[in-house]
CSV table of C-alpha atoms and ligand atoms in Angstrom, one decimal:
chain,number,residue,atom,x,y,z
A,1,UNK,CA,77.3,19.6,-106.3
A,2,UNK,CA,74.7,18.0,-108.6
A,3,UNK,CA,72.8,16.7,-105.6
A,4,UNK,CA,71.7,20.1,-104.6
A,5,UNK,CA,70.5,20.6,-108.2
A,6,UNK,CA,66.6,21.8,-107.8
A,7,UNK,CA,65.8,20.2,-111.3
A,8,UNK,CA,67.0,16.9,-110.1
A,9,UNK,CA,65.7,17.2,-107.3
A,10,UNK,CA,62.6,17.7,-108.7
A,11,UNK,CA,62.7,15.5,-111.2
A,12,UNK,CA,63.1,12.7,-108.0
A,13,UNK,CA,60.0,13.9,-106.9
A,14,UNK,CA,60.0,16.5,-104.2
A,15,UNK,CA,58.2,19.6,-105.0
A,16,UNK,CA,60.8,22.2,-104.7
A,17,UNK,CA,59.9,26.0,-104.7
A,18,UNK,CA,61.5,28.2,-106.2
A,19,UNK,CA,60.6,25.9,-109.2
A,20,UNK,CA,63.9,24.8,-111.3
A,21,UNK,CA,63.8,26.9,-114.7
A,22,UNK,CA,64.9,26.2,-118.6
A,23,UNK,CA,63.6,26.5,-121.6
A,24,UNK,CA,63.4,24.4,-125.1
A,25,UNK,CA,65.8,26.0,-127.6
A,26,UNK,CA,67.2,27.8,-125.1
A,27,UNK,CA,70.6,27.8,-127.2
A,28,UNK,CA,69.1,29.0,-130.3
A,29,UNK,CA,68.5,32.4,-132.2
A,30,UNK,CA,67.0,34.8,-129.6
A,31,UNK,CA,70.4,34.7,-128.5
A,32,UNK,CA,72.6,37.4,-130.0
A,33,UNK,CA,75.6,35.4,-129.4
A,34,UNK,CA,74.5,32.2,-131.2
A,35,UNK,CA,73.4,33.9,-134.0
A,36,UNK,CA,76.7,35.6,-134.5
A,37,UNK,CA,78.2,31.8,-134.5
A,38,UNK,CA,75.8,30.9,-137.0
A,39,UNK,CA,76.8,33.5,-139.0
A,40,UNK,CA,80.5,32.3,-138.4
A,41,UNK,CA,79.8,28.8,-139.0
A,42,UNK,CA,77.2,28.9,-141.1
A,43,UNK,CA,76.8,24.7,-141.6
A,44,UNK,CA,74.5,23.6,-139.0
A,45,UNK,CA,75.9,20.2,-139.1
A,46,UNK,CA,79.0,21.9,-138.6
A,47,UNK,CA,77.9,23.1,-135.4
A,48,UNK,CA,76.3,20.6,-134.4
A,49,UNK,CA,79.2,17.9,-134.9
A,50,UNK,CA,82.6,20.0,-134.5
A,51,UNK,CA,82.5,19.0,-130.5
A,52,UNK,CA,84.3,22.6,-129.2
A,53,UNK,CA,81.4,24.2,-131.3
A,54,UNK,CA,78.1,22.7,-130.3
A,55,UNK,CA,80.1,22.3,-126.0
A,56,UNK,CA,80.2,26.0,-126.3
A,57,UNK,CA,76.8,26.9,-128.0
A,58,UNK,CA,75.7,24.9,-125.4
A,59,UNK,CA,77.1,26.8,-122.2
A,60,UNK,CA,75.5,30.3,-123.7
A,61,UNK,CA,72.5,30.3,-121.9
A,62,UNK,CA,73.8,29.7,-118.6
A,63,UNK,CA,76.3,32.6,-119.5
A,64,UNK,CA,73.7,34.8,-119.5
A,65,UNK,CA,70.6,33.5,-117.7
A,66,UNK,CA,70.8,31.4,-114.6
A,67,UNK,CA,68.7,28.6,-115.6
A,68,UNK,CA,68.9,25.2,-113.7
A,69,UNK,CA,69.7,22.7,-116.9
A,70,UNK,CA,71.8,22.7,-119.5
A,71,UNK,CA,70.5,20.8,-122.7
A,72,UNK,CA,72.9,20.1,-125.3
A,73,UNK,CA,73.5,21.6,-128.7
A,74,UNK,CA,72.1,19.2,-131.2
A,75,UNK,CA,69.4,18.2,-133.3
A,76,UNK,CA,66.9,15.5,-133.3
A,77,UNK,CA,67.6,15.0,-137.2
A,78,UNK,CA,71.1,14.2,-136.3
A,79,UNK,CA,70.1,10.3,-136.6
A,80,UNK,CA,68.8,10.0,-140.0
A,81,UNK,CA,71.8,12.4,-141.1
A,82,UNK,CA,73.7,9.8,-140.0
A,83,UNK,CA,72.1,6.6,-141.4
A,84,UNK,CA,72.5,9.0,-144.4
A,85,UNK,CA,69.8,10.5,-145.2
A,86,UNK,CA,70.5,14.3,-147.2
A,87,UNK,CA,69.1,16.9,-144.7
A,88,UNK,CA,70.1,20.2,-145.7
A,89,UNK,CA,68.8,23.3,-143.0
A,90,UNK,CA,69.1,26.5,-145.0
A,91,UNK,CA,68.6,29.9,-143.7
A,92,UNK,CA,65.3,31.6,-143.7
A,93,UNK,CA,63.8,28.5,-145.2
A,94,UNK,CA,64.2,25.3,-142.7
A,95,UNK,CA,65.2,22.1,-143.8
A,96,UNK,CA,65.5,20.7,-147.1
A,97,UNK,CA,65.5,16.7,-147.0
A,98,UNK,CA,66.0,14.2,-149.6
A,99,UNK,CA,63.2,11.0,-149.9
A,100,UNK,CA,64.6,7.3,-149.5
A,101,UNK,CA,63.5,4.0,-148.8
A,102,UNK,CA,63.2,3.9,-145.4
A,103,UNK,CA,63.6,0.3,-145.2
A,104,UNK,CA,66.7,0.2,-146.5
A,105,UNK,CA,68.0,3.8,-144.2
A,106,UNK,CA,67.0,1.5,-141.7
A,107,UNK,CA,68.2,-1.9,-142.6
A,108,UNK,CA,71.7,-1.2,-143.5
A,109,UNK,CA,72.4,0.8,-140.4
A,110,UNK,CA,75.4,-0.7,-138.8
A,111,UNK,CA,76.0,0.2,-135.2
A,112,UNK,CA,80.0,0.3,-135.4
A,113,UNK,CA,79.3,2.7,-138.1
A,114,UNK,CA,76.7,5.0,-136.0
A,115,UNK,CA,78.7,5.3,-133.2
A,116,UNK,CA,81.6,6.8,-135.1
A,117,UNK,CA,79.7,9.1,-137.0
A,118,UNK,CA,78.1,10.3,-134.1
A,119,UNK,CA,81.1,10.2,-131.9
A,120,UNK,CA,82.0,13.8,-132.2
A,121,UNK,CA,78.6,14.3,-130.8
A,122,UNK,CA,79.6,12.7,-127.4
A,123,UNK,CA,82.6,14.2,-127.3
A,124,UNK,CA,80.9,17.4,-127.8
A,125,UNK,CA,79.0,16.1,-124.5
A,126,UNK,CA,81.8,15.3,-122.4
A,127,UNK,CA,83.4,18.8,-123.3
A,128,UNK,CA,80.3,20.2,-122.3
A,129,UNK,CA,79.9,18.2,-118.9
A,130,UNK,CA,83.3,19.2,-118.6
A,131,UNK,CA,82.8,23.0,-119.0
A,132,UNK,CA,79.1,23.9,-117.2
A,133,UNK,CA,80.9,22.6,-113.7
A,134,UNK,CA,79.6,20.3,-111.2
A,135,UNK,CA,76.6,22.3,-110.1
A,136,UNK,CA,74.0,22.0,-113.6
A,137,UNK,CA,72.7,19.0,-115.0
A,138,UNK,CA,73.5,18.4,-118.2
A,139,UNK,CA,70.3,17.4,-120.7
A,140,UNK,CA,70.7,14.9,-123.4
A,141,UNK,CA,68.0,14.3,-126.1
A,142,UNK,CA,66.6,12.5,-129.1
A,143,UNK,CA,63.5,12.9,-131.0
A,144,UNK,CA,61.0,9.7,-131.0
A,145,UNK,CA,60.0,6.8,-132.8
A,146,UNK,CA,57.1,8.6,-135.2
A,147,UNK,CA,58.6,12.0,-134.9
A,148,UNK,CA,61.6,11.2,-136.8
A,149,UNK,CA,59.7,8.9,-139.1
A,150,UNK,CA,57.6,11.8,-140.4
A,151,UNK,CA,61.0,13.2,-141.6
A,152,UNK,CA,62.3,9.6,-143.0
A,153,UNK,CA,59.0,8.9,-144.6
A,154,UNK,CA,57.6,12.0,-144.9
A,155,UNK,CA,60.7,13.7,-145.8
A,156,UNK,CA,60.5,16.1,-149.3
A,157,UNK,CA,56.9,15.6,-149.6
A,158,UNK,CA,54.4,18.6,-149.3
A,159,UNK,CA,52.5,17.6,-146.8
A,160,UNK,CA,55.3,15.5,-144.7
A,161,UNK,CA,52.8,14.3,-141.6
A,162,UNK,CA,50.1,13.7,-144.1
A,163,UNK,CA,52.4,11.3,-146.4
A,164,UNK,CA,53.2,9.5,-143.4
A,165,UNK,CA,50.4,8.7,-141.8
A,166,UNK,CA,49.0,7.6,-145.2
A,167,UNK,CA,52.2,5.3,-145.4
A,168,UNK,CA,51.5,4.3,-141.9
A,169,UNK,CA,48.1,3.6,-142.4
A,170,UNK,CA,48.6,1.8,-145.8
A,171,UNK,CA,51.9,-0.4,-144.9
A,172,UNK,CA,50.7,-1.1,-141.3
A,173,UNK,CA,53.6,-4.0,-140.4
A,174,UNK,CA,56.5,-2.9,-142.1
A,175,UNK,CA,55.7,0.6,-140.2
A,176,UNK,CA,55.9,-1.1,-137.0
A,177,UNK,CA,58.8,-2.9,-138.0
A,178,UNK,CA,60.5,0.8,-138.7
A,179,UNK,CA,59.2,2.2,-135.3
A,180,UNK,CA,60.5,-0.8,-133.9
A,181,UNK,CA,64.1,-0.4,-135.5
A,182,UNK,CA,64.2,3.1,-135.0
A,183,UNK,CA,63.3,2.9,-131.3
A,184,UNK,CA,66.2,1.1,-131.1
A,185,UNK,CA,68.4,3.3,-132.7
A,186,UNK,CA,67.2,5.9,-130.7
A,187,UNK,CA,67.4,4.2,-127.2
A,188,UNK,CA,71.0,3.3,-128.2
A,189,UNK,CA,71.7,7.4,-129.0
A,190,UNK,CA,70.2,8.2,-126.1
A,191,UNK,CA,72.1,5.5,-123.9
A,192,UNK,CA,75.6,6.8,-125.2
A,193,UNK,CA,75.1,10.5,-124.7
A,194,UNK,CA,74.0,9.1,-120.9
A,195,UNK,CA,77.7,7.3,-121.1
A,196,UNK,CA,79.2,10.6,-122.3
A,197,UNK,CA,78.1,12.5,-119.6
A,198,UNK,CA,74.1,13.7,-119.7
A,199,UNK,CA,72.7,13.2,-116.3
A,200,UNK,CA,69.1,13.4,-118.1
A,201,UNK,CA,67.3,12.6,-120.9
A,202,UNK,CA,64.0,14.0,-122.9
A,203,UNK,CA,62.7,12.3,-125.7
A,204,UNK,CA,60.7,14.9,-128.2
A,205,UNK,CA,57.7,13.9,-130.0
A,206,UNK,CA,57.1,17.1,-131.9
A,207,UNK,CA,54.4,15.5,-133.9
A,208,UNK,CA,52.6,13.4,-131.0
A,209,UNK,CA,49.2,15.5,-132.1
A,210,UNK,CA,49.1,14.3,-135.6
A,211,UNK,CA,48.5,10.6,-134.4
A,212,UNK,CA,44.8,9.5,-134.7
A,213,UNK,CA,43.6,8.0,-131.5
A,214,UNK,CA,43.1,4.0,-133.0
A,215,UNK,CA,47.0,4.4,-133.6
A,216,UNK,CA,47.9,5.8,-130.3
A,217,UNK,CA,49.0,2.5,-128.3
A,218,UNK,CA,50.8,1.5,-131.7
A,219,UNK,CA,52.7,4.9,-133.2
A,220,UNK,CA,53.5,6.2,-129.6
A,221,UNK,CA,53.0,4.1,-126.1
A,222,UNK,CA,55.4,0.9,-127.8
A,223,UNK,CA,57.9,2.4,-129.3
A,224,UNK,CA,58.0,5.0,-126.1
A,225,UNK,CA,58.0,2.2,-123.5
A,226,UNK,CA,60.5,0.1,-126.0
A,227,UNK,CA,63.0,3.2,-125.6
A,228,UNK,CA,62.3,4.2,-122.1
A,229,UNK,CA,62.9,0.0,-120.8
A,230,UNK,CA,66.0,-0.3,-122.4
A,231,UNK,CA,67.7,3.5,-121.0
A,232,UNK,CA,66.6,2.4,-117.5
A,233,UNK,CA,68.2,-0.8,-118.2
A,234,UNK,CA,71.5,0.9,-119.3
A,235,UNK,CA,71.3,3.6,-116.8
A,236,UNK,CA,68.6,2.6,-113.9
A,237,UNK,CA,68.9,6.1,-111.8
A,238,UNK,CA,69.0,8.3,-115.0
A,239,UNK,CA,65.8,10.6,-115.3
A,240,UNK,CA,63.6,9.8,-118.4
A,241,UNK,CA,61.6,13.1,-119.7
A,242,UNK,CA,59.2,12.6,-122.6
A,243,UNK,CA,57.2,15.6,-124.6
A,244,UNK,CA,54.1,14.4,-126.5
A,245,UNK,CA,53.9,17.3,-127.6
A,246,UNK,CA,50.0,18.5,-128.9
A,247,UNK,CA,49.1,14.8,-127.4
A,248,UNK,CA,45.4,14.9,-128.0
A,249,UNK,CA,44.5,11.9,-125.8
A,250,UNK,CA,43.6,11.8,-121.8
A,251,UNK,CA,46.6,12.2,-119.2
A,252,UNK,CA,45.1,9.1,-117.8
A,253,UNK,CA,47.2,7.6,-120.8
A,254,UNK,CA,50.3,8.1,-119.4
A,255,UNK,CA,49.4,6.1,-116.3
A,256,UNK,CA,50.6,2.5,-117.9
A,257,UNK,CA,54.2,4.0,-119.0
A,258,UNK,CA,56.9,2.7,-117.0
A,259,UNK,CA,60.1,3.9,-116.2
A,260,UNK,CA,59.0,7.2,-116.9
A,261,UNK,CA,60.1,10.1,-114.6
A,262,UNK,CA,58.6,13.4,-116.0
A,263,UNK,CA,55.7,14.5,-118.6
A,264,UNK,CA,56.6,18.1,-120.5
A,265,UNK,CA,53.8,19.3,-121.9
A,266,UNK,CA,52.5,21.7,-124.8
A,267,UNK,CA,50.7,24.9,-123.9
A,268,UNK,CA,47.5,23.6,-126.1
A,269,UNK,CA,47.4,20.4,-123.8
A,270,UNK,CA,45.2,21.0,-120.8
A,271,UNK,CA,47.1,21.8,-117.7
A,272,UNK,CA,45.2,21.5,-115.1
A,273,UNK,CA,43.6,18.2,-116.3
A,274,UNK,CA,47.0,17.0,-116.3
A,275,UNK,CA,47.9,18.9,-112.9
A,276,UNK,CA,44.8,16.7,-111.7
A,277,UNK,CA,45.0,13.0,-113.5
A,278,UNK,CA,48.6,12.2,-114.2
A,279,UNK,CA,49.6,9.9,-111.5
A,280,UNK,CA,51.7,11.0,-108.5
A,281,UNK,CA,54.8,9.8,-109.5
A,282,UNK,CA,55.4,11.6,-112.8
A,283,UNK,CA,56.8,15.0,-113.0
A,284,UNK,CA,55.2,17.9,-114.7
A,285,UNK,CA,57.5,20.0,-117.0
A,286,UNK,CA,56.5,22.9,-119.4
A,287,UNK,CA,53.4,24.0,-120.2
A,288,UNK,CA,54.1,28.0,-120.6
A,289,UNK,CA,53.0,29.4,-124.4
A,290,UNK,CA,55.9,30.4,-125.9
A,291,UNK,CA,54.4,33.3,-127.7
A,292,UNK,CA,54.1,35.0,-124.1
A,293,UNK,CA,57.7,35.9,-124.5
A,294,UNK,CA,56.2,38.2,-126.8
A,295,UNK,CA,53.7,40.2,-124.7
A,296,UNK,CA,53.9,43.2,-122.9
A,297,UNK,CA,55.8,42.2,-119.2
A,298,UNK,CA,52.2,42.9,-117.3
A,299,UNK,CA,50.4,40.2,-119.4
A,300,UNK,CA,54.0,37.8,-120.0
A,301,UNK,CA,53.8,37.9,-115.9
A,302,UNK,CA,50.4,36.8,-115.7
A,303,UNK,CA,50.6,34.4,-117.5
A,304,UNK,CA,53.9,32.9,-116.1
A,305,UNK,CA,52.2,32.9,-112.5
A,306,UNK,CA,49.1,31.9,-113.7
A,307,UNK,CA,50.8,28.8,-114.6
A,308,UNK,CA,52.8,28.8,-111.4
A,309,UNK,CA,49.5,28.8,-109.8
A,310,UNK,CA,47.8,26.2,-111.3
A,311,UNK,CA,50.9,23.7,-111.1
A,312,UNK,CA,51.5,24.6,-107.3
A,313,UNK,CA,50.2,21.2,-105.8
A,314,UNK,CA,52.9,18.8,-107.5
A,315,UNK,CA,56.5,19.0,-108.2
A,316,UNK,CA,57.0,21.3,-111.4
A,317,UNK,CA,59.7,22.7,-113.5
A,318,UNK,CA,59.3,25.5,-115.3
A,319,UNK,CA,59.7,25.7,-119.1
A,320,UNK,CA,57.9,26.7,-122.5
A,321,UNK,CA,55.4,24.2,-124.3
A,322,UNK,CA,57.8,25.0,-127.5
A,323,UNK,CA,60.7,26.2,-128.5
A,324,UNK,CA,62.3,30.0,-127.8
A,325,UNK,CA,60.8,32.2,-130.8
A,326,UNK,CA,63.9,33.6,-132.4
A,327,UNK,CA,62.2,36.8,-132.0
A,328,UNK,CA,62.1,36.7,-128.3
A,329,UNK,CA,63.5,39.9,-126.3
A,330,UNK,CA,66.2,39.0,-123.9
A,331,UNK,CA,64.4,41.2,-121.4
A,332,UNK,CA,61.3,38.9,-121.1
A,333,UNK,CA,63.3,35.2,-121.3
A,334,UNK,CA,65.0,37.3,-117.9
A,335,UNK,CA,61.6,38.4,-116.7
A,336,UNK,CA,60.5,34.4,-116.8
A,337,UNK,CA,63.3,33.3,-114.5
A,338,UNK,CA,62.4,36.7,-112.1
A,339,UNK,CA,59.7,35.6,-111.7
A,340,UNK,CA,59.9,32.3,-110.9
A,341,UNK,CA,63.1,32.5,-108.6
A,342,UNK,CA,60.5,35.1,-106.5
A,343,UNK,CA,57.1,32.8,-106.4
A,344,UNK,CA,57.6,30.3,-103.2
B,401,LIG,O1,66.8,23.3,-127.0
B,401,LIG,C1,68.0,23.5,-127.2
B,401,LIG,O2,68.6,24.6,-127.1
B,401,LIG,C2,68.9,22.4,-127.7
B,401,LIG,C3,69.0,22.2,-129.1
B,401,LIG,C4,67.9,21.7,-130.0
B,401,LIG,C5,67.8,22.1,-131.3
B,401,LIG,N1,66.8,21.3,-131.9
B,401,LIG,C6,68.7,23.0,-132.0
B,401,LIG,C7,68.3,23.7,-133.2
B,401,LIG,C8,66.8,20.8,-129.7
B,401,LIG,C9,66.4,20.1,-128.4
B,401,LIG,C10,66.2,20.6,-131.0
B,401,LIG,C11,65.1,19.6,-131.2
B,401,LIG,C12,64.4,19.6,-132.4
B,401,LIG,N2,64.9,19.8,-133.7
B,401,LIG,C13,63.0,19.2,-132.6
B,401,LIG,C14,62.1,18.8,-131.4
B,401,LIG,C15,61.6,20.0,-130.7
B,401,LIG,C16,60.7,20.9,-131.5
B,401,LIG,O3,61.2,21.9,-131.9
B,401,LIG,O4,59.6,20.4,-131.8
B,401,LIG,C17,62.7,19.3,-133.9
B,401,LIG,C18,61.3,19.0,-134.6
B,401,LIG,C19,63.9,19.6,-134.6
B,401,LIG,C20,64.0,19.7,-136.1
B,401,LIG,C21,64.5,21.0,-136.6
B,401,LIG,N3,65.7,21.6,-136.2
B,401,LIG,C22,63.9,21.8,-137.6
B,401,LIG,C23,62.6,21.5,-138.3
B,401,LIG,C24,64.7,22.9,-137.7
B,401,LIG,C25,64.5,24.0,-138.7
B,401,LIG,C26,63.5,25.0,-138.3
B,401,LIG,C27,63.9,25.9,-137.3
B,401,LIG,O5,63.3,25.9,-136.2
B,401,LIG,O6,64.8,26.6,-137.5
B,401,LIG,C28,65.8,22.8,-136.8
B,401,LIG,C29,66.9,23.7,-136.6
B,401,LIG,C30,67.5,24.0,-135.3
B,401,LIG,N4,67.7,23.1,-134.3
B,401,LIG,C31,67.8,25.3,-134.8
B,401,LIG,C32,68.4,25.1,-133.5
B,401,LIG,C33,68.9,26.1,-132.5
B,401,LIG,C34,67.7,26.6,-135.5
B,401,LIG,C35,68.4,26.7,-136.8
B,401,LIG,C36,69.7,27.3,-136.8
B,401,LIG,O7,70.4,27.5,-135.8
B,401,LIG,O8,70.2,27.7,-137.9
């Protein structure tokens, strides 16, 4: 039963031990059985919106690891692929995305329209609900407000944050207006995978570090809140997870958010200053450096308790401040969870 889940019940604040377990991109490349469906279907968007594809990518970590949440197979760039916006990920090389007007991306967005090009995406949800049983929580995601505006704006530029914090800083009203219209967008994605079966959702801001501070409240704390008001409207019980990631401000920021239910953080923010200022009532997620999972076990160990350590006084789930490194041995992804499952 998801009520005996230890990430929810984490995530409703008791401090469970062992601590709940999963990592970011944990259906990705370090997996030998995702890469071989990559190799099969070699269109990420094809993956990623064929719903028996990205259900099943989704269920391989839990077919070999026995982490305590799924998250679903998808992409935070799946919203401006559908307001259509070309974004083209090729092998070896990342993404390749065509400039627009963001105005207009965002202007002639129609929501009939959204919802059925992203409908295969929910499905893909409630096949994956459907097929991780009733005992794991099933994570839902979308990336935030500025994050996906340094690939609208930014988008084929060289320098893609720096174009868009130039843009930001140059066009200050009409960029609030796109935060603003994006937020929606996003709350509205996020609020339909809930409806399609996610019992929780994390909103990513990769690029939270790249804001400077007089643009915090502004580029981050609105358009968060804006998102973060209207899921708990939709869905009042539904845990809320945010990663600012790189967020170079004080935890004490995070204070005045509402309706927020858990913090993840990056491995460069400061832990234990978080540990120690983030009020009681918000979670702590993350955290771990996922170049660890590179180490030796002795020093990948250390660290992983070190971090237990540390983290021990509030309720905490366990996870990686970044993505899996394709690179990542099996062994040592294994050796995470070991270790965890045995520190009480
Ligand atoms: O965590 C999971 O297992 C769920 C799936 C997931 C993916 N992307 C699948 C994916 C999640 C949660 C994301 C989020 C995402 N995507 C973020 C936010 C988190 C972060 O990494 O900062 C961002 C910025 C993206 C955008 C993105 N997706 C880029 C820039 C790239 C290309 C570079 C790269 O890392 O390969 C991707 C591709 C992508 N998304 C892959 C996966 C498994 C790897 C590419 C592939 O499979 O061919």
């Amino acid at each position: 039963m998801l009520i005996n889940s230890p990430f929810l019940k984490t995530l409703s604040g008791e401090s469970i031990f062992p601590r709940p377990v999963w990592f970011l991109r944990q259906a990705g490349r370090y997996l030998p059985i995702y890469r071989k469906f990559a190799e099969l279907i070699p269109d990420f968007w094809e993956r990623c919106f064929a719903p028996d594809i990205a259900s099943e990518i989704s269920t391989f970590p839990i077919q070999d690891f026995p982490v305590d949440a799924v998250i679903f197979f998808s992409d935070i760039l799946t919203i401006p692929h559908v307001l259509g916006q070309k974004i083209e990920f090729r092998k070896g090389e990342g993404i390749a995305i065509d400039n627009c007007d963001p105005f207009s991306l965002l202007d002639n967005y129609n929501i009939n329209q959204f919802h059925k090009d992203l409908f295969p995406v929910y499905q893909g949800v409630t096949m994956t609900r459907l097929k991780i049983g009733d005992d794991i929580p099933l994570i839902g995601f979308a990336g935030a407000p500025w994050t996906l505006l340094t690939y609208i704006v930014g988008a084929n530029h060289n320098d893609r944050i720096g174009y868009t914090l130039e843009y930001g800083l140059k066009n200050p009203t009409l960029f609030t207006e796109l935060l603003k219209r994006i937020s929606d967008i996003i709350a509205q994605h996020l609020c339909n995978q809930v409806s399609a079966g996610c019992d929780v959702v994390q909103i990513f801001d990769s690029w939270a570090g790249a804001v400077p501070e007089a643009h915090y409240d502004e580029w981050l704390f609105q358009p968060w809140q804006r998102i973060l008001d209207k899921v708990r409207a939709y869905s009042p019980k539904t845990p809320c997870i945010l990663f600012p990631r790189s967020y170079r401000g004080s935890p004490n920021d995070f204070a005045h958010l509402q309706n927020l239910t858990a913090l993840h953080l990056s491995e460069d923010m400061n832990i234990e200053d978080y540990v120690n200022k983030v009020p009681e009532h918000i979670v702590l997620q993350g955290g771990l450096d996922p170049l660890a999972l590179l180490e030796d076990e002795k020093t990948l160990v250390g660290k992983v308790q070190n971090l237990l350590d540390i983290t021990r006084s509030r309720p905490f789930i366990m996870n990686l401040g970044h993505g899996v490194p394709p690179e990542a041995p099996l062994e040592n992804v294994r050796k995470v969870i070991e270790v965890v499952s045995a520190y009480c």
